[in-house]
Short mmCIF file of C-alpha atoms in Angstrom, two decimals:
data_model
loop_
_atom_site.label_atom_id
_atom_site.label_comp_id
_atom_site.label_asym_id
_atom_site.label_seq_id
_atom_site.Cartn_x
_atom_site.Cartn_y
_atom_site.Cartn_z
CA UNK A 1 86.57 79.49 47.95
CA UNK A 2 86.87 77.31 50.53
CA UNK A 3 83.87 77.40 52.74
CA UNK A 4 82.91 75.47 55.83
CA UNK A 5 80.07 72.97 55.38
CA UNK A 6 77.16 71.84 57.80
CA UNK A 7 75.14 68.72 57.67
CA UNK A 8 72.10 68.25 57.98
CA UNK A 9 70.38 71.54 57.61
CA UNK A 10 67.72 71.06 59.47
CA UNK A 11 67.52 67.86 62.74
CA UNK A 12 63.93 67.33 64.21
CA UNK A 13 64.35 64.73 67.26
CA UNK A 14 62.69 63.46 70.10
CA UNK A 15 63.61 64.42 73.51
CA UNK A 16 66.19 62.33 75.06
CA UNK A 17 67.34 60.80 71.63
CA UNK A 18 71.08 61.11 70.92
CA UNK A 19 71.58 63.57 67.75
CA UNK A 20 75.30 64.29 65.84
CA UNK A 21 76.07 67.27 63.79
CA UNK A 22 78.79 67.38 61.32
CA UNK A 23 80.69 69.82 60.07
CA UNK A 24 83.59 70.12 57.07
CA UNK A 25 85.73 72.50 58.06
CA UNK A 26 88.21 74.39 55.67
CA UNK A 27 90.69 72.17 54.31
CA UNK A 28 93.91 73.71 55.64
CA UNK A 29 92.30 74.98 59.12
CA UNK A 30 93.55 73.43 62.11
CA UNK A 31 91.18 74.81 64.80
CA UNK A 32 87.31 74.19 65.04
CA UNK A 33 84.25 75.70 67.03
CA UNK A 34 80.93 75.06 68.10
CA UNK A 35 78.47 78.10 68.68
CA UNK A 36 75.12 77.69 68.88
CA UNK A 37 72.24 80.62 68.65
CA UNK A 38 68.63 79.93 70.89
CA UNK A 39 66.22 81.89 68.72
CA UNK A 40 65.73 85.54 69.39
CA UNK A 41 69.22 85.37 71.88
CA UNK A 42 73.00 85.88 70.79
CA UNK A 43 75.03 83.13 69.58
CA UNK A 44 76.86 81.77 72.07
CA UNK A 45 79.95 79.88 72.12
CA UNK A 46 79.83 75.92 72.94
CA UNK A 47 83.60 74.44 72.19
CA UNK A 48 86.76 75.01 70.30
CA UNK A 49 88.82 71.91 69.34
CA UNK A 50 92.60 71.44 68.12
CA UNK A 51 94.73 68.83 68.08
CA UNK A 52 92.20 66.18 68.95
CA UNK A 53 92.00 67.81 72.10
CA UNK A 54 89.26 70.25 73.47
CA UNK A 55 90.93 73.68 74.40
CA UNK A 56 87.96 75.76 75.76
CA UNK A 57 84.61 74.94 76.80
CA UNK A 58 81.98 76.99 78.21
CA UNK A 59 79.38 76.62 80.72
CA UNK A 60 76.96 75.42 78.27
CA UNK A 61 79.15 72.27 77.09
CA UNK A 62 78.22 69.72 80.21
CA UNK A 63 78.36 66.30 80.05
CA UNK A 64 75.56 65.65 77.06
CA UNK A 65 78.05 67.46 75.02
CA UNK A 66 80.83 65.95 72.93
CA UNK A 67 83.10 66.80 69.91
CA UNK A 68 84.92 64.57 67.78
CA UNK A 69 87.44 64.58 64.75
CA UNK A 70 86.43 61.00 63.56
CA UNK A 71 88.71 61.62 60.20
CA UNK A 72 90.75 63.96 58.32
CA UNK A 73 88.17 65.83 57.42
CA UNK A 74 84.99 65.78 59.89
CA UNK A 75 84.05 67.54 62.97
CA UNK A 76 81.24 65.95 64.87
CA UNK A 77 78.77 67.96 67.99
CA UNK A 78 77.16 65.02 69.53
CA UNK A 79 74.30 65.66 71.89
CA UNK A 80 73.59 62.49 73.73
CA UNK A 81 70.41 63.21 75.38
CA UNK A 82 68.39 65.68 73.74
CA UNK A 83 66.39 68.47 75.72
CA UNK A 84 63.84 70.83 74.81
CA UNK A 85 66.15 73.84 75.46
CA UNK A 86 68.89 72.46 73.22
CA UNK A 87 66.50 73.34 70.58
CA UNK A 88 68.69 76.02 68.11
CA UNK A 89 70.88 76.86 65.40
CA UNK A 90 74.16 75.40 65.35
CA UNK A 91 77.36 76.73 64.05
CA UNK A 92 80.46 74.88 63.42
CA UNK A 93 83.33 77.67 62.58
CA UNK A 94 86.82 77.00 61.85
CA UNK A 95 90.43 79.06 61.51
CA UNK A 96 93.48 78.24 60.03
CA UNK A 97 95.38 79.32 63.26
CA UNK A 98 94.25 80.60 67.10
CA UNK A 99 93.39 82.96 67.52
CA UNK A 100 92.62 83.76 63.77
CA UNK A 101 89.80 84.96 61.67
CA UNK A 102 86.67 82.58 62.23
CA UNK A 103 84.74 80.96 59.28
CA UNK A 104 81.79 79.94 59.72
CA UNK A 105 79.04 77.48 58.41
CA UNK A 106 75.41 77.72 57.36
CA UNK A 107 74.19 76.04 60.69
CA UNK A 108 71.88 72.89 61.68
CA UNK A 109 68.80 73.91 62.94
CA UNK A 110 67.81 71.43 65.35
CA UNK A 111 64.30 71.02 67.18
CA UNK A 112 63.67 68.95 69.77
CA UNK A 113 60.06 68.03 70.36
CA UNK B 1 82.23 89.59 82.34
CA UNK B 2 82.59 89.88 78.58
CA UNK B 3 79.65 91.41 76.84
CA UNK B 4 78.81 92.73 73.59
CA UNK B 5 75.62 95.28 72.98
CA UNK B 6 73.82 96.70 69.96
CA UNK B 7 70.82 98.02 69.31
CA UNK B 8 68.09 95.81 67.41
CA UNK B 9 66.35 97.01 64.67
CA UNK B 10 67.86 99.92 61.80
CA UNK B 11 65.75 101.09 59.01
CA UNK B 12 66.89 103.00 55.96
CA UNK B 13 65.90 103.98 52.92
CA UNK B 14 67.96 102.50 49.60
CA UNK B 15 70.86 104.81 48.71
CA UNK B 16 71.51 106.27 51.90
CA UNK B 17 74.39 105.45 54.47
CA UNK B 18 73.48 103.11 57.34
CA UNK B 19 75.55 102.81 60.70
CA UNK B 20 75.20 100.32 63.00
CA UNK B 21 76.88 100.54 66.34
CA UNK B 22 78.32 97.94 68.71
CA UNK B 23 79.79 98.61 72.17
CA UNK B 24 82.07 96.04 74.01
CA UNK B 25 83.28 95.51 77.29
CA UNK B 26 86.53 93.72 77.14
CA UNK B 27 89.11 96.53 76.90
CA UNK B 28 92.11 93.98 75.90
CA UNK B 29 90.15 92.67 73.07
CA UNK B 30 92.75 92.23 69.86
CA UNK B 31 90.32 91.85 67.00
CA UNK B 32 86.60 93.15 66.15
CA UNK B 33 84.30 91.55 63.81
CA UNK B 34 81.27 92.07 61.66
CA UNK B 35 79.60 89.66 60.40
CA UNK B 36 76.13 89.37 58.35
CA UNK B 37 73.33 86.92 58.48
CA UNK B 38 70.86 86.78 55.44
CA UNK B 39 67.86 84.85 56.16
CA UNK B 40 68.00 81.42 56.32
CA UNK B 41 72.15 81.27 56.10
CA UNK B 42 75.14 81.33 58.23
CA UNK B 43 77.50 83.96 59.34
CA UNK B 44 79.12 85.83 56.77
CA UNK B 45 82.63 87.54 57.36
CA UNK B 46 82.15 90.78 56.66
CA UNK B 47 84.98 92.55 57.82
CA UNK B 48 87.06 93.09 61.00
CA UNK B 49 89.85 95.57 62.59
CA UNK B 50 92.28 95.16 64.80
CA UNK B 51 92.43 97.10 67.84
CA UNK B 52 95.66 99.66 67.25
CA UNK B 53 93.34 100.82 64.16
CA UNK B 54 90.66 103.68 64.69
CA UNK B 55 89.46 102.55 61.21
CA UNK B 56 89.28 100.47 58.11
CA UNK B 57 87.58 101.00 54.82
CA UNK B 58 86.33 98.13 52.55
CA UNK B 59 84.69 99.47 49.61
CA UNK B 60 81.04 100.45 50.64
CA UNK B 61 81.82 99.43 54.46
CA UNK B 62 83.79 101.85 56.86
CA UNK B 63 84.57 100.54 60.11
CA UNK B 64 85.06 102.81 63.31
CA UNK B 65 86.67 102.06 66.75
CA UNK B 66 86.92 104.05 69.49
CA UNK B 67 89.01 102.10 71.97
CA UNK B 68 88.58 104.47 74.89
CA UNK B 69 84.72 103.97 74.92
CA UNK B 70 85.13 100.70 73.86
CA UNK B 71 82.39 101.48 70.44
CA UNK B 72 82.27 100.30 67.24
CA UNK B 73 80.61 101.12 64.02
CA UNK B 74 79.87 99.66 60.62
CA UNK B 75 78.82 102.10 58.16
CA UNK B 76 77.32 100.96 54.96
CA UNK B 77 77.64 103.73 51.90
CA UNK B 78 74.89 103.73 49.30
CA UNK B 79 73.04 101.01 51.20
CA UNK B 80 70.94 98.65 48.67
CA UNK B 81 67.98 96.33 49.39
CA UNK B 82 70.45 93.15 49.31
CA UNK B 83 71.95 94.57 52.30
CA UNK B 84 69.06 93.57 54.22
CA UNK B 85 69.97 91.36 56.64
CA UNK B 86 71.26 90.79 60.62
CA UNK B 87 74.64 92.45 61.50
CA UNK B 88 76.55 90.74 64.39
CA UNK B 89 79.48 92.65 65.97
CA UNK B 90 81.94 90.02 67.71
CA UNK B 91 85.27 90.66 69.91
CA UNK B 92 87.57 88.07 70.04
CA UNK B 93 88.03 87.15 73.77
CA UNK B 94 91.70 88.36 74.71
CA UNK B 95 92.53 84.91 76.68
CA UNK B 96 91.26 82.16 74.30
CA UNK B 97 90.10 82.12 70.90
CA UNK B 98 86.40 82.15 71.58
CA UNK B 99 84.01 85.21 69.87
CA UNK B 100 81.69 86.62 71.70
CA UNK B 101 78.83 88.16 69.90
CA UNK B 102 76.46 90.84 70.10
CA UNK B 103 72.40 90.61 69.64
CA UNK B 104 72.28 91.23 66.16
CA UNK B 105 71.18 94.43 64.43
CA UNK B 106 68.13 93.54 61.75
CA UNK B 107 69.12 96.06 58.84
CA UNK B 108 65.92 97.07 56.39
CA UNK B 109 66.54 98.33 54.02
CA UNK B 110 62.95 100.27 51.92
CA UNK B 111 63.41 100.70 48.17
#
């Protein structure tokens, strides 16, 4: 069964460093999403992406964040200058169309020291 | 704004039924979802229900939707220890496609 994959599973970085989180969505899906879950809090929407453009973004998704589909399979989330409060589990999701059922990856745990 | 609320914990005995409840605020939501998260794992889609349905059954899972009260529930029949996980309710935003999640209910199944 096709699934969304994410790498790395855990990333530790120093405050102020740039990180790139990678996702491989399900191959025939056209819509891609990033969510995050700070420990003990709700899963929050960050951004949705279609046709090489951001479709929607939340207030959390400020200028420190960017997304890219650098090739036909990967979808990335970049955080330019990480802050302590960026420590969270980041989930990638994809759907065939929008709106539609979203399938999630296993997540990347980001720890900012 | 849109909000989804769930109780935080539920403990049941193996073989009993579990009922996990959820309330939401966006009356124009078209789809509501249940996801399961096992320790260290991602969000696994369990089931979903379209807003014009009252009930959906899928093997041991039964979803009930009370649209008037904006209340969603997930019933797991014959709960097993392998069902121990966090269960998230989510509504799909009526304007776009984003999901709005509850805080998750941690289900503990005791043998």
